[in-house]
Short mmCIF file of C-alpha atoms in Angstrom, two decimals:
data_model
loop_
_atom_site.label_atom_id
_atom_site.label_comp_id
_atom_site.label_asym_id
_atom_site.label_seq_id
_atom_site.Cartn_x
_atom_site.Cartn_y
_atom_site.Cartn_z
CA UNK A 720 -76.85 -38.82 28.24
CA UNK A 721 -75.10 -37.53 25.25
CA UNK A 722 -76.80 -34.12 24.64
CA UNK A 723 -75.74 -30.62 25.48
CA UNK A 724 -76.15 -29.76 29.06
CA UNK A 725 -78.01 -26.78 30.41
CA UNK A 726 -74.87 -24.79 31.25
CA UNK A 727 -73.69 -24.93 27.62
CA UNK A 728 -77.10 -23.92 26.36
CA UNK A 729 -77.24 -21.05 28.83
CA UNK A 730 -73.82 -19.81 27.69
CA UNK A 731 -74.83 -20.03 24.04
CA UNK A 732 -78.09 -18.29 24.80
CA UNK A 733 -76.30 -15.48 26.72
CA UNK A 734 -73.79 -15.10 23.85
CA UNK A 735 -76.60 -14.82 21.30
CA UNK A 736 -78.44 -12.30 23.49
CA UNK A 737 -75.20 -10.23 23.74
CA UNK A 738 -74.79 -10.33 19.95
CA UNK A 739 -78.44 -9.38 19.51
CA UNK A 740 -78.00 -6.51 22.00
CA UNK A 741 -74.89 -5.28 20.12
CA UNK A 742 -76.75 -5.50 16.81
CA UNK A 743 -79.68 -3.59 18.28
CA UNK A 744 -77.38 -0.89 19.68
CA UNK A 745 -75.65 -0.60 16.29
CA UNK A 746 -79.01 -0.33 14.48
CA UNK A 747 -80.21 2.22 17.05
CA UNK A 748 -77.06 4.32 16.53
CA UNK A 749 -77.52 4.13 12.74
CA UNK A 750 -81.15 5.21 13.14
CA UNK A 751 -80.16 8.19 15.33
CA UNK A 752 -77.51 9.22 12.79
CA UNK A 753 -80.06 9.02 9.98
CA UNK A 754 -82.56 10.97 12.04
CA UNK A 755 -79.95 13.72 12.71
CA UNK A 756 -79.02 13.79 9.03
CA UNK A 757 -82.69 14.00 8.07
CA UNK A 758 -83.19 16.93 10.47
CA UNK A 759 -80.21 18.74 8.92
CA UNK A 760 -81.54 18.13 5.40
CA UNK A 761 -84.96 19.44 6.45
CA UNK A 762 -83.37 22.61 7.86
CA UNK A 763 -81.29 23.11 4.70
CA UNK A 764 -84.37 22.51 2.59
CA UNK A 765 -86.35 25.10 4.57
CA UNK A 766 -83.54 27.65 4.12
CA UNK A 767 -83.36 26.91 0.38
CA UNK A 768 -87.14 27.29 0.04
CA UNK A 769 -86.99 30.63 1.85
CA UNK A 770 -84.24 31.81 -0.51
CA UNK A 771 -86.10 30.47 -3.52
CA UNK A 772 -89.21 32.43 -2.53
CA UNK A 773 -87.14 35.64 -2.57
CA UNK A 774 -85.68 34.95 -6.04
CA UNK A 775 -88.66 36.13 -8.15
CA UNK A 776 -88.69 39.48 -6.34
CA UNK A 777 -84.92 39.80 -6.72
CA UNK A 778 -85.20 38.88 -10.40
CA UNK A 779 -87.82 41.60 -10.94
CA UNK A 780 -85.61 44.13 -9.15
CA UNK A 781 -82.63 43.18 -11.34
CA UNK A 782 -84.76 43.30 -14.51
CA UNK A 783 -86.04 46.76 -13.57
CA UNK A 784 -82.52 47.95 -12.82
CA UNK A 785 -81.20 46.49 -16.08
CA UNK A 786 -84.00 48.25 -17.96
CA UNK A 787 -83.36 51.58 -16.22
CA UNK A 788 -79.54 51.55 -16.51
CA UNK A 789 -79.33 52.21 -20.26
CA UNK A 790 -81.91 54.97 -19.91
CA UNK A 791 -79.93 56.52 -17.06
CA UNK A 792 -76.71 56.28 -19.07
CA UNK A 793 -78.35 57.99 -22.05
CA UNK A 794 -79.77 60.70 -19.79
CA UNK A 795 -76.39 61.26 -18.13
CA UNK A 796 -74.66 61.27 -21.50
CA UNK A 797 -77.09 63.88 -22.83
CA UNK A 798 -76.79 65.89 -19.64
CA UNK A 799 -73.01 65.87 -19.79
CA UNK A 800 -73.09 67.11 -23.39
CA UNK A 801 -75.70 69.80 -22.88
CA UNK A 802 -73.02 72.52 -22.64
CA UNK A 803 -70.82 71.16 -25.46
CA UNK A 804 -70.22 72.27 -29.02
CA UNK A 805 -67.96 70.52 -31.49
CA UNK A 806 -66.34 72.71 -34.13
CA UNK A 807 -65.43 70.99 -37.38
CA UNK A 808 -63.29 72.05 -40.29
CA UNK A 809 -60.99 74.48 -38.49
CA UNK A 810 -57.45 73.81 -39.71
CA UNK A 811 -55.02 72.49 -37.13
CA UNK A 812 -51.88 74.59 -36.66
CA UNK A 813 -48.92 73.70 -34.46
CA UNK A 814 -48.79 75.65 -31.20
CA UNK A 815 -52.31 76.96 -31.83
CA UNK A 816 -54.17 78.83 -29.12
CA UNK A 817 -57.67 77.42 -29.05
CA UNK A 818 -59.03 80.24 -26.89
CA UNK A 819 -57.96 82.82 -29.48
CA UNK A 820 -59.48 80.66 -32.24
CA UNK A 821 -62.75 80.63 -30.29
CA UNK A 822 -62.54 84.40 -29.89
CA UNK A 823 -62.25 84.71 -33.69
CA UNK A 824 -65.14 82.27 -34.20
CA UNK A 825 -67.21 84.43 -31.86
CA UNK A 826 -66.37 87.53 -33.91
CA UNK A 827 -67.33 85.79 -37.17
CA UNK A 828 -70.74 84.65 -35.84
CA UNK A 829 -71.36 87.93 -33.95
CA UNK A 830 -71.47 86.21 -30.55
CA UNK A 831 -68.47 87.11 -28.39
CA UNK A 832 -66.79 84.14 -26.68
CA UNK A 833 -64.55 85.05 -23.76
CA UNK A 834 -62.19 82.82 -21.80
CA UNK A 835 -64.61 83.03 -18.85
CA UNK A 836 -67.36 81.46 -20.98
CA UNK A 837 -65.29 78.32 -21.57
CA UNK A 838 -64.82 75.48 -19.11
CA UNK A 839 -62.80 73.12 -21.33
CA UNK A 840 -61.49 73.40 -24.86
CA UNK A 841 -59.39 70.82 -26.73
CA UNK A 842 -58.92 69.03 -30.02
CA UNK A 843 -60.60 65.63 -30.35
CA UNK A 844 -58.49 62.96 -32.05
CA UNK A 845 -60.06 61.34 -35.11
CA UNK A 846 -59.82 57.79 -36.38
CA UNK A 847 -58.59 59.07 -39.71
CA UNK A 848 -55.07 60.44 -39.18
CA UNK A 849 -55.31 62.68 -42.25
CA UNK A 850 -58.55 64.36 -41.12
CA UNK A 851 -58.51 67.62 -39.19
CA UNK A 852 -59.25 66.97 -35.52
CA UNK A 853 -62.39 68.71 -34.33
CA UNK A 854 -62.42 71.20 -31.47
CA UNK A 855 -64.56 70.28 -28.46
CA UNK A 856 -65.75 73.24 -26.40
CA UNK A 857 -67.48 72.85 -23.05
CA UNK A 858 -69.10 76.10 -21.99
CA UNK A 859 -69.63 77.12 -18.38
CA UNK A 860 -73.33 77.65 -19.02
CA UNK A 861 -75.92 76.12 -21.26
CA UNK A 862 -77.22 79.59 -22.07
CA UNK A 863 -73.91 80.64 -23.63
CA UNK A 864 -73.67 77.37 -25.53
CA UNK A 865 -77.20 77.88 -26.89
CA UNK A 866 -76.42 81.48 -27.91
CA UNK A 867 -73.25 80.41 -29.77
CA UNK A 868 -75.10 77.52 -31.41
CA UNK A 869 -78.00 79.77 -32.49
CA UNK A 870 -75.68 82.36 -34.03
CA UNK A 871 -73.57 79.69 -35.75
CA UNK A 872 -76.64 78.17 -37.43
CA UNK A 873 -77.60 81.60 -38.79
CA UNK A 874 -74.20 82.15 -40.34
CA UNK A 875 -72.45 79.57 -42.48
CA UNK A 876 -68.72 80.02 -42.88
CA UNK A 877 -65.64 78.05 -43.71
CA UNK A 878 -62.52 78.22 -41.57
CA UNK A 879 -60.29 79.15 -44.50
CA UNK A 880 -62.58 81.95 -45.70
CA UNK A 881 -62.76 83.69 -42.35
CA UNK A 882 -59.02 83.25 -41.76
CA UNK A 883 -59.51 81.82 -38.33
#
């Protein structure tokens, strides 16, 4: 008889079953890897959704803060200037004593200004180099600043005329 015998067929059959088993194990491993990857993606997706749900509230908080910041800056700016007066037109002299100039200004407007009334006093640089720099005075109290301002609005004078 010239055909394949049963032993050869059995070997071939066993070999094919082994190959099929290896293929099935490979496919099973691939499936498990995909399943693990899918689980990871689902977890990442859930975390992203949770973060995304918080974004509108965070956006509203940032919008509110951005809206309030300029108002706060303006309020702080106004508050920081509430005790300030800027004197213009007083000629600048080398080695001048600003406190004595302020004393003379106080005499001219009939509102005494003592050293104790003043927190800070200095010249403010101008953009125009040929212009006289103004004098910035920060008083210790708003009350004194208001009194000096009130008296100065009642009396108009020029620095050269009063010989300050």
